[in-house]
Amino acid sequence: MTTSTSKESSLRFLKQTIDLAKNSPPKPTNFRVGCVIVAYGGPNSPQILSTGYTLELEGNTHAEQCALRKLASDHSIPEDDVGSLLSGELNIVLYTSLEPCGKRLSGNLACVQRIINTRKQHPEGGIRKVVFGAKEPGTFVQDSQSCKLLTEATIEWEYLPDLEQDILTVAMEGHVKDEKAKDTSEKTKQAAKPAEAGQPSMGAGSAPQEHASAEAQPRNPKKRMMEAPPGSEESRS
Ligand code: HJL
Ligand code: ZN
């Protein structure tokens, strides 16, 4: 049986994942992602059961991982048993701004596996469908296998690219190299462009200021506090 989600409703939840992702601290070592878990089968459907964003919870946590962990903790059950809450009738769809990870550089359990594990207790239930708005860029892991793994686990998935640009802009904030590359290409563009009549030149003169304001951004102390102690699963990077 396929889980029908209207495009209108899917885009609404994907927009919500972008808003959630904006709460995530910019970091060069991962993406800022948002996740919403929705029941399409309950009495007040569609109903949001849980939300999450990258690094919302303690440790090196992903958006999907946070949404699942929060759902489990809301019901005082272990994270591994979260699937027991998700019967087939609830018709659960997981929305994530970025395709679920299939592999993590840290070696932590990939979110695609966490999603597949929700079907342990209810082979007809758990997360039945995953909707995402952007493919994982090859920054950390190339050729993500997550969609293949979802298909093998008979979990439907849908890639809705309408909001992809916004999603990637939010996801990649804090990626230092990208910012520098963008800055350099902006400078090159501006240097090549003659100043327009009546307009102040935006050439090389403005660049040091941009640089200075980027440098002046304080490091987020919360980010450091959220790092798990050395040796724990979450701290591996
Ligand atoms: C998704 C997230 C998130 C990523 N992907 N779907 N949700 N951060 O919340 C994928 C990226 C991994 C890197 C580094 N990011 O995060 O591939 O350190 O962040 O385990 O592979 O791995 P760690
Ligand atoms: Zn993940």
PDB file of C-alpha atoms and ligand atoms in Angstrom:
ATOM      1  CA  MET A   1       0.000   0.000   0.000  1.00  0.00           C
ATOM      2  CA  THR A   2       1.359   3.422  -0.830  1.00  0.00           C
ATOM      3  CA  THR A   3       1.154   6.343   1.563  1.00  0.00           C
ATOM      4  CA  SER A   4      -0.473   9.248  -0.209  1.00  0.00           C
ATOM      5  CA  THR A   5       0.784  12.679   0.725  1.00  0.00           C
ATOM      6  CA  SER A   6      -0.479  15.645  -1.268  1.00  0.00           C
ATOM      7  CA  LYS A   7       2.198  17.848  -2.730  1.00  0.00           C
ATOM      8  CA  GLU A   8       0.695  20.857  -0.969  1.00  0.00           C
ATOM      9  CA  SER A   9       0.891  19.199   2.422  1.00  0.00           C
ATOM     10  CA  SER A  10       4.392  17.864   1.736  1.00  0.00           C
ATOM     11  CA  LEU A  11       5.687  21.289   0.756  1.00  0.00           C
ATOM     12  CA  ARG A  12       4.184  22.757   3.910  1.00  0.00           C
ATOM     13  CA  PHE A  13       6.046  20.259   6.090  1.00  0.00           C
ATOM     14  CA  LEU A  14       9.254  20.663   4.092  1.00  0.00           C
ATOM     15  CA  LYS A  15       9.073  24.426   4.687  1.00  0.00           C
ATOM     16  CA  GLN A  16       8.791  23.646   8.363  1.00  0.00           C
ATOM     17  CA  THR A  17      11.943  21.507   8.178  1.00  0.00           C
ATOM     18  CA  ILE A  18      13.800  24.525   6.765  1.00  0.00           C
ATOM     19  CA  ASP A  19      12.615  26.724   9.642  1.00  0.00           C
ATOM     20  CA  LEU A  20      13.758  24.074  12.100  1.00  0.00           C
ATOM     21  CA  ALA A  21      17.147  23.747  10.384  1.00  0.00           C
ATOM     22  CA  LYS A  22      17.720  27.467  10.913  1.00  0.00           C
ATOM     23  CA  ASN A  23      17.882  26.794  14.671  1.00  0.00           C
ATOM     24  CA  SER A  24      20.916  24.593  14.192  1.00  0.00           C
ATOM     25  CA  PRO A  25      24.316  26.162  14.915  1.00  0.00           C
ATOM     26  CA  PRO A  26      26.376  26.638  11.730  1.00  0.00           C
ATOM     27  CA  LYS A  27      29.258  24.173  11.724  1.00  0.00           C
ATOM     28  CA  PRO A  28      31.800  23.306   9.036  1.00  0.00           C
ATOM     29  CA  THR A  29      31.658  19.592   9.818  1.00  0.00           C
ATOM     30  CA  ASN A  30      28.032  18.778   8.982  1.00  0.00           C
ATOM     31  CA  PHE A  31      24.833  20.147   7.473  1.00  0.00           C
ATOM     32  CA  ARG A  32      22.030  22.088   9.182  1.00  0.00           C
ATOM     33  CA  VAL A  33      18.966  19.925   8.691  1.00  0.00           C
ATOM     34  CA  GLY A  34      15.390  19.926  10.023  1.00  0.00           C
ATOM     35  CA  CYS A  35      13.004  17.001  10.441  1.00  0.00           C
ATOM     36  CA  VAL A  36       9.269  16.607  11.101  1.00  0.00           C
ATOM     37  CA  ILE A  37       7.566  13.278  11.824  1.00  0.00           C
ATOM     38  CA  VAL A  38       3.916  13.296  10.774  1.00  0.00           C
ATOM     39  CA  ALA A  39       1.054  10.840  11.342  1.00  0.00           C
ATOM     40  CA  TYR A  40      -1.276  10.801   8.356  1.00  0.00           C
ATOM     41  CA  GLY A  41      -3.553   8.158   9.818  1.00  0.00           C
ATOM     42  CA  GLY A  42      -4.673   9.415  13.233  1.00  0.00           C
ATOM     43  CA  PRO A  43      -7.872  11.273  14.114  1.00  0.00           C
ATOM     44  CA  ASN A  44      -6.344  14.766  13.758  1.00  0.00           C
ATOM     45  CA  SER A  45      -4.293  13.944  10.723  1.00  0.00           C
ATOM     46  CA  PRO A  46      -1.996  15.117   9.465  1.00  0.00           C
ATOM     47  CA  GLN A  47      -0.547  15.466  12.945  1.00  0.00           C
ATOM     48  CA  ILE A  48       3.033  16.330  13.870  1.00  0.00           C
ATOM     49  CA  LEU A  49       4.368  13.788  16.354  1.00  0.00           C
ATOM     50  CA  SER A  50       7.885  15.114  16.707  1.00  0.00           C
ATOM     51  CA  THR A  51      10.411  17.544  15.266  1.00  0.00           C
ATOM     52  CA  GLY A  52      14.174  17.863  15.349  1.00  0.00           C
ATOM     53  CA  TYR A  53      17.147  19.710  13.956  1.00  0.00           C
ATOM     54  CA  THR A  54      20.839  19.013  13.698  1.00  0.00           C
ATOM     55  CA  LEU A  55      22.613  19.302  17.079  1.00  0.00           C
ATOM     56  CA  GLU A  56      19.357  20.039  18.898  1.00  0.00           C
ATOM     57  CA  LEU A  57      20.081  17.339  21.450  1.00  0.00           C
ATOM     58  CA  GLU A  58      23.304  16.718  23.298  1.00  0.00           C
ATOM     59  CA  GLY A  59      26.124  15.157  21.326  1.00  0.00           C
ATOM     60  CA  ASN A  60      26.786  14.961  17.607  1.00  0.00           C
ATOM     61  CA  THR A  61      23.115  14.542  16.778  1.00  0.00           C
ATOM     62  CA  HIS A  62      21.350  14.640  13.421  1.00  0.00           C
ATOM     63  CA  ALA A  63      17.897  16.104  12.805  1.00  0.00           C
ATOM     64  CA  GLU A  64      16.173  12.751  12.197  1.00  0.00           C
ATOM     65  CA  GLN A  65      17.925  11.235  15.207  1.00  0.00           C
ATOM     66  CA  CYS A  66      16.711  14.121  17.415  1.00  0.00           C
ATOM     67  CA  ALA A  67      13.113  13.803  16.187  1.00  0.00           C
ATOM     68  CA  LEU A  68      13.101  10.048  16.876  1.00  0.00           C
ATOM     69  CA  ARG A  69      14.831  10.414  20.236  1.00  0.00           C
ATOM     70  CA  LYS A  70      12.408  13.132  21.358  1.00  0.00           C
ATOM     71  CA  LEU A  71       9.421  10.997  20.358  1.00  0.00           C
ATOM     72  CA  ALA A  72      10.772   8.079  22.380  1.00  0.00           C
ATOM     73  CA  SER A  73      11.513  10.240  25.387  1.00  0.00           C
ATOM     74  CA  ASP A  74       8.018  11.838  25.233  1.00  0.00           C
ATOM     75  CA  HIS A  75       6.683   8.322  25.825  1.00  0.00           C
ATOM     76  CA  SER A  76       9.421   7.338  28.286  1.00  0.00           C
ATOM     77  CA  ILE A  77      10.622   4.460  26.154  1.00  0.00           C
ATOM     78  CA  PRO A  78      14.142   3.662  24.956  1.00  0.00           C
ATOM     79  CA  GLU A  79      15.121   5.252  21.660  1.00  0.00           C
ATOM     80  CA  ASP A  80      15.587   1.826  20.067  1.00  0.00           C
ATOM     81  CA  ASP A  81      11.929   0.972  20.763  1.00  0.00           C
ATOM     82  CA  VAL A  82      10.435   4.075  19.178  1.00  0.00           C
ATOM     83  CA  GLY A  83       8.971   1.920  16.390  1.00  0.00           C
ATOM     84  CA  SER A  84       6.622   0.320  18.915  1.00  0.00           C
ATOM     85  CA  LEU A  85       4.684   3.623  18.985  1.00  0.00           C
ATOM     86  CA  LEU A  86       4.236   3.685  15.225  1.00  0.00           C
ATOM     87  CA  SER A  87       1.528   1.265  14.161  1.00  0.00           C
ATOM     88  CA  GLY A  88       0.652   0.814  10.499  1.00  0.00           C
ATOM     89  CA  GLU A  89      -2.668   2.684  10.864  1.00  0.00           C
ATOM     90  CA  LEU A  90      -0.816   5.836  11.863  1.00  0.00           C
ATOM     91  CA  ASN A  91       0.729   6.004   8.401  1.00  0.00           C
ATOM     92  CA  ILE A  92       3.905   7.745   9.471  1.00  0.00           C
ATOM     93  CA  VAL A  93       5.793  10.013   7.094  1.00  0.00           C
ATOM     94  CA  LEU A  94       9.177  11.472   8.015  1.00  0.00           C
ATOM     95  CA  TYR A  95      10.014  14.799   6.379  1.00  0.00           C
ATOM     96  CA  THR A  96      13.612  15.909   6.325  1.00  0.00           C
ATOM     97  CA  SER A  97      15.097  18.895   4.522  1.00  0.00           C
ATOM     98  CA  LEU A  98      18.077  16.793   3.415  1.00  0.00           C
ATOM     99  CA  GLU A  99      18.057  13.170   2.344  1.00  0.00           C
ATOM    100  CA  PRO A 100      18.687  10.978   5.428  1.00  0.00           C
ATOM    101  CA  CYS A 101      22.342  10.105   5.815  1.00  0.00           C
ATOM    102  CA  GLY A 102      23.361   6.637   4.646  1.00  0.00           C
ATOM    103  CA  LYS A 103      26.792   6.818   6.217  1.00  0.00           C
ATOM    104  CA  ARG A 104      28.397   9.166   8.741  1.00  0.00           C
ATOM    105  CA  LEU A 105      32.032  10.176   8.781  1.00  0.00           C
ATOM    106  CA  SER A 106      31.959   9.908  12.579  1.00  0.00           C
ATOM    107  CA  GLY A 107      30.988   6.234  12.350  1.00  0.00           C
ATOM    108  CA  ASN A 108      27.777   6.863  14.342  1.00  0.00           C
ATOM    109  CA  LEU A 109      24.676   4.976  13.268  1.00  0.00           C
ATOM    110  CA  ALA A 110      23.312   6.461  10.037  1.00  0.00           C
ATOM    111  CA  CYS A 111      19.816   7.951  10.174  1.00  0.00           C
ATOM    112  CA  VAL A 112      18.634   5.707   7.366  1.00  0.00           C
ATOM    113  CA  GLN A 113      19.315   2.757   9.670  1.00  0.00           C
ATOM    114  CA  ARG A 114      17.496   4.457  12.549  1.00  0.00           C
ATOM    115  CA  ILE A 115      14.521   4.930  10.203  1.00  0.00           C
ATOM    116  CA  ILE A 116      14.622   1.315   9.016  1.00  0.00           C
ATOM    117  CA  ASN A 117      14.842   0.137  12.646  1.00  0.00           C
ATOM    118  CA  THR A 118      11.434   1.714  13.371  1.00  0.00           C
ATOM    119  CA  ARG A 119       9.886  -1.183  11.445  1.00  0.00           C
ATOM    120  CA  LYS A 120      11.324  -3.848  13.747  1.00  0.00           C
ATOM    121  CA  GLN A 121       8.198  -4.045  15.943  1.00  0.00           C
ATOM    122  CA  HIS A 122       5.623  -3.302  13.234  1.00  0.00           C
ATOM    123  CA  PRO A 123       6.734  -4.566   9.827  1.00  0.00           C
ATOM    124  CA  GLU A 124       3.634  -2.839   8.378  1.00  0.00           C
ATOM    125  CA  GLY A 125       4.219   0.287  10.434  1.00  0.00           C
ATOM    126  CA  GLY A 126       7.161   2.303  11.683  1.00  0.00           C
ATOM    127  CA  ILE A 127       8.157   5.045   9.295  1.00  0.00           C
ATOM    128  CA  ARG A 128       6.412   4.158   6.067  1.00  0.00           C
ATOM    129  CA  LYS A 129       7.598   6.993   3.892  1.00  0.00           C
ATOM    130  CA  VAL A 130      10.439   9.519   3.795  1.00  0.00           C
ATOM    131  CA  VAL A 131      10.071  12.833   1.956  1.00  0.00           C
ATOM    132  CA  PHE A 132      13.125  15.040   1.475  1.00  0.00           C
ATOM    133  CA  GLY A 133      13.839  18.260  -0.389  1.00  0.00           C
ATOM    134  CA  ALA A 134      17.524  17.954  -1.341  1.00  0.00           C
ATOM    135  CA  LYS A 135      19.968  15.179  -2.116  1.00  0.00           C
ATOM    136  CA  GLU A 136      23.007  15.002   0.146  1.00  0.00           C
ATOM    137  CA  PRO A 137      25.795  17.072  -1.445  1.00  0.00           C
ATOM    138  CA  GLY A 138      29.076  15.155  -1.769  1.00  0.00           C
ATOM    139  CA  THR A 139      30.809  17.352   0.829  1.00  0.00           C
ATOM    140  CA  PHE A 140      31.324  14.579   3.385  1.00  0.00           C
ATOM    141  CA  VAL A 141      30.041  11.369   1.823  1.00  0.00           C
ATOM    142  CA  GLN A 142      29.785  10.696  -1.901  1.00  0.00           C
ATOM    143  CA  ASP A 143      26.980   8.793  -3.616  1.00  0.00           C
ATOM    144  CA  SER A 144      24.671   8.392  -0.668  1.00  0.00           C
ATOM    145  CA  GLN A 145      23.109   4.947  -0.676  1.00  0.00           C
ATOM    146  CA  SER A 146      20.249   5.887   1.615  1.00  0.00           C
ATOM    147  CA  CYS A 147      17.463   5.782  -1.001  1.00  0.00           C
ATOM    148  CA  LYS A 148      18.617   2.362  -2.146  1.00  0.00           C
ATOM    149  CA  LEU A 149      18.576   1.173   1.476  1.00  0.00           C
ATOM    150  CA  LEU A 150      15.075   2.587   2.003  1.00  0.00           C
ATOM    151  CA  THR A 151      13.801   0.824  -1.112  1.00  0.00           C
ATOM    152  CA  GLU A 152      15.360  -2.454   0.040  1.00  0.00           C
ATOM    153  CA  ALA A 153      13.562  -2.031   3.371  1.00  0.00           C
ATOM    154  CA  THR A 154      10.290  -1.354   1.452  1.00  0.00           C
ATOM    155  CA  ILE A 155      10.077   2.167   2.802  1.00  0.00           C
ATOM    156  CA  GLU A 156       8.721   4.591   0.228  1.00  0.00           C
ATOM    157  CA  TRP A 157      10.642   7.778  -0.428  1.00  0.00           C
ATOM    158  CA  GLU A 158      10.004  10.921  -2.403  1.00  0.00           C
ATOM    159  CA  TYR A 159      12.421  13.619  -3.479  1.00  0.00           C
ATOM    160  CA  LEU A 160      10.624  16.976  -3.860  1.00  0.00           C
ATOM    161  CA  PRO A 161      13.205  19.414  -5.232  1.00  0.00           C
ATOM    162  CA  ASP A 162      11.025  22.580  -5.235  1.00  0.00           C
ATOM    163  CA  LEU A 163      12.755  24.079  -2.163  1.00  0.00           C
ATOM    164  CA  GLU A 164      16.211  22.661  -2.812  1.00  0.00           C
ATOM    165  CA  GLN A 165      18.067  25.994  -3.119  1.00  0.00           C
ATOM    166  CA  ASP A 166      16.769  27.279   0.225  1.00  0.00           C
ATOM    167  CA  ILE A 167      17.475  23.957   1.878  1.00  0.00           C
ATOM    168  CA  LEU A 168      21.080  23.841   0.688  1.00  0.00           C
ATOM    169  CA  THR A 169      21.748  27.474   1.605  1.00  0.00           C
ATOM    170  CA  VAL A 170      20.589  26.808   5.149  1.00  0.00           C
ATOM    171  CA  ALA A 171      22.302  23.407   5.305  1.00  0.00           C
ATOM    172  CA  MET A 172      25.695  24.734   4.279  1.00  0.00           C
ATOM    173  CA  GLU A 173      25.897  27.828   6.429  1.00  0.00           C
ATOM    174  CA  GLY A 174      29.098  27.638   8.417  1.00  0.00           C
ATOM    175  CA  HIS A 175      30.972  25.680   5.775  1.00  0.00           C
ATOM    176  CA  VAL A 176      34.130  27.757   5.920  1.00  0.00           C
ATOM    177  CA  LYS A 177      35.697  26.650   2.637  1.00  0.00           C
ATOM    178  CA  ASP A 178      32.526  27.314   0.678  1.00  0.00           C
ATOM    179  CA  GLU A 179      32.240  30.779   2.177  1.00  0.00           C
ATOM    180  CA  LYS A 180      35.841  31.575   1.250  1.00  0.00           C
ATOM    181  CA  ALA A 181      35.363  30.267  -2.270  1.00  0.00           C
ATOM    182  CA  LYS A 182      32.197  32.367  -2.609  1.00  0.00           C
ATOM    183  CA  ASP A 183      33.998  35.404  -1.226  1.00  0.00           C
ATOM    184  CA  THR A 184      36.864  34.995  -3.683  1.00  0.00           C
ATOM    185  CA  SER A 185      34.584  34.556  -6.655  1.00  0.00           C
ATOM    186  CA  GLU A 186      32.577  37.627  -5.537  1.00  0.00           C
ATOM    187  CA  LYS A 187      35.791  39.653  -5.339  1.00  0.00           C
ATOM    188  CA  THR A 188      36.851  38.473  -8.793  1.00  0.00           C
ATOM    189  CA  LYS A 189      33.449  39.365 -10.199  1.00  0.00           C
ATOM    190  CA  GLN A 190      33.430  42.776  -8.572  1.00  0.00           C
ATOM    191  CA  ALA A 191      36.990  43.577  -9.661  1.00  0.00           C
ATOM    192  CA  ALA A 192      36.087  42.725 -13.256  1.00  0.00           C
ATOM    193  CA  LYS A 193      32.975  44.936 -13.158  1.00  0.00           C
ATOM    194  CA  PRO A 194      33.365  48.662 -13.970  1.00  0.00           C
ATOM    195  CA  ALA A 195      31.824  50.984 -11.342  1.00  0.00           C
ATOM    196  CA  GLU A 196      28.369  52.115 -12.410  1.00  0.00           C
ATOM    197  CA  ALA A 197      27.702  55.834 -12.777  1.00  0.00           C
ATOM    198  CA  GLY A 198      26.275  57.398  -9.619  1.00  0.00           C
ATOM    199  CA  GLN A 199      26.819  54.214  -7.595  1.00  0.00           C
ATOM    200  CA  PRO A 200      29.600  53.787  -5.047  1.00  0.00           C
ATOM    201  CA  SER A 201      32.101  51.216  -6.167  1.00  0.00           C
ATOM    202  CA  MET A 202      31.491  47.777  -4.652  1.00  0.00           C
ATOM    203  CA  GLY A 203      34.921  46.603  -5.733  1.00  0.00           C
ATOM    204  CA  ALA A 204      37.878  45.504  -3.650  1.00  0.00           C
ATOM    205  CA  GLY A 205      37.207  48.272  -1.106  1.00  0.00           C
ATOM    206  CA  SER A 206      34.181  46.515   0.378  1.00  0.00           C
ATOM    207  CA  ALA A 207      35.770  43.118   0.661  1.00  0.00           C
ATOM    208  CA  PRO A 208      37.887  43.652   3.797  1.00  0.00           C
ATOM    209  CA  GLN A 209      34.767  44.817   5.644  1.00  0.00           C
ATOM    210  CA  GLU A 210      32.855  41.718   4.652  1.00  0.00           C
ATOM    211  CA  HIS A 211      35.802  39.651   5.764  1.00  0.00           C
ATOM    212  CA  ALA A 212      36.066  41.503   9.058  1.00  0.00           C
ATOM    213  CA  SER A 213      32.371  40.988   9.866  1.00  0.00           C
ATOM    214  CA  ALA A 214      32.652  37.295   9.076  1.00  0.00           C
ATOM    215  CA  GLU A 215      35.692  37.036  11.326  1.00  0.00           C
ATOM    216  CA  ALA A 216      33.938  38.961  14.075  1.00  0.00           C
ATOM    217  CA  GLN A 217      31.197  36.360  14.403  1.00  0.00           C
ATOM    218  CA  PRO A 218      31.599  34.861  17.855  1.00  0.00           C
ATOM    219  CA  ARG A 219      32.000  31.129  18.228  1.00  0.00           C
ATOM    220  CA  ASN A 220      28.845  29.665  19.609  1.00  0.00           C
ATOM    221  CA  PRO A 221      29.670  28.586  23.194  1.00  0.00           C
ATOM    222  CA  LYS A 222      26.578  26.310  23.195  1.00  0.00           C
ATOM    223  CA  LYS A 223      28.135  24.394  20.338  1.00  0.00           C
ATOM    224  CA  ARG A 224      31.161  23.549  22.420  1.00  0.00           C
ATOM    225  CA  MET A 225      29.019  22.580  25.377  1.00  0.00           C
ATOM    226  CA  MET A 226      27.060  20.230  23.164  1.00  0.00           C
ATOM    227  CA  GLU A 227      30.102  18.207  22.209  1.00  0.00           C
ATOM    228  CA  ALA A 228      29.972  14.921  24.061  1.00  0.00           C
ATOM    229  CA  PRO A 229      32.899  13.941  26.286  1.00  0.00           C
ATOM    230  CA  PRO A 230      35.800  12.241  24.465  1.00  0.00           C
ATOM    231  CA  GLY A 231      35.329   8.531  23.905  1.00  0.00           C
ATOM    232  CA  SER A 232      31.519   8.568  23.827  1.00  0.00           C
ATOM    233  CA  GLU A 233      29.728   7.393  20.686  1.00  0.00           C
ATOM    234  CA  GLU A 234      28.443  10.879  19.908  1.00  0.00           C
ATOM    235  CA  SER A 235      31.852  12.524  20.159  1.00  0.00           C
ATOM    236  CA  ARG A 236      33.478  10.500  17.402  1.00  0.00           C
ATOM    237  CA  SER A 237      34.283  12.692  14.436  1.00  0.00           C
TER     238      SER A 237
HETATM  239  C1  HJL B   1      21.138  14.679   7.619  1.00  0.00           C
HETATM  240  C2  HJL B   1      21.588  15.851   9.588  1.00  0.00           C
HETATM  241  C3  HJL B   1      22.966  15.941   9.196  1.00  0.00           C
HETATM  242  C4  HJL B   1      23.375  15.328   7.997  1.00  0.00           C
HETATM  243  N1  HJL B   1      22.430  14.725   7.227  1.00  0.00           N
HETATM  244  N2  HJL B   1      20.233  14.059   6.811  1.00  0.00           N
HETATM  245  N3  HJL B   1      20.734  15.187   8.778  1.00  0.00           N
HETATM  246  N4  HJL B   1      23.848  16.596   9.987  1.00  0.00           N
HETATM  247  O1  HJL B   1      21.175  16.346  10.654  1.00  0.00           O
HETATM  248  C5  HJL B   1      25.213  14.318   6.729  1.00  0.00           C
HETATM  249  C6  HJL B   1      26.737  14.300   6.702  1.00  0.00           C
HETATM  250  C7  HJL B   1      27.355  13.990   8.066  1.00  0.00           C
HETATM  251  C8  HJL B   1      28.859  13.783   7.922  1.00  0.00           C
HETATM  252  C9  HJL B   1      29.610  13.879   9.236  1.00  0.00           C
HETATM  253  N5  HJL B   1      24.677  15.331   7.623  1.00  0.00           N
HETATM  254  O2  HJL B   1      27.616  14.176  11.457  1.00  0.00           O
HETATM  255  O3  HJL B   1      27.118  13.289   5.787  1.00  0.00           O
HETATM  256  O4  HJL B   1      29.924  13.792  12.280  1.00  0.00           O
HETATM  257  O5  HJL B   1      27.112  15.036   8.968  1.00  0.00           O
HETATM  258  O6  HJL B   1      28.332  11.869  12.173  1.00  0.00           O
HETATM  259  O7  HJL B   1      29.109  12.516   7.345  1.00  0.00           O
HETATM  260  O8  HJL B   1      29.225  12.832  10.094  1.00  0.00           O
HETATM  261  P1  HJL B   1      28.743  13.176  11.579  1.00  0.00           P
HETATM  262 ZN    ZN B   2      21.847  11.398   9.835  1.00  0.00          ZN
END
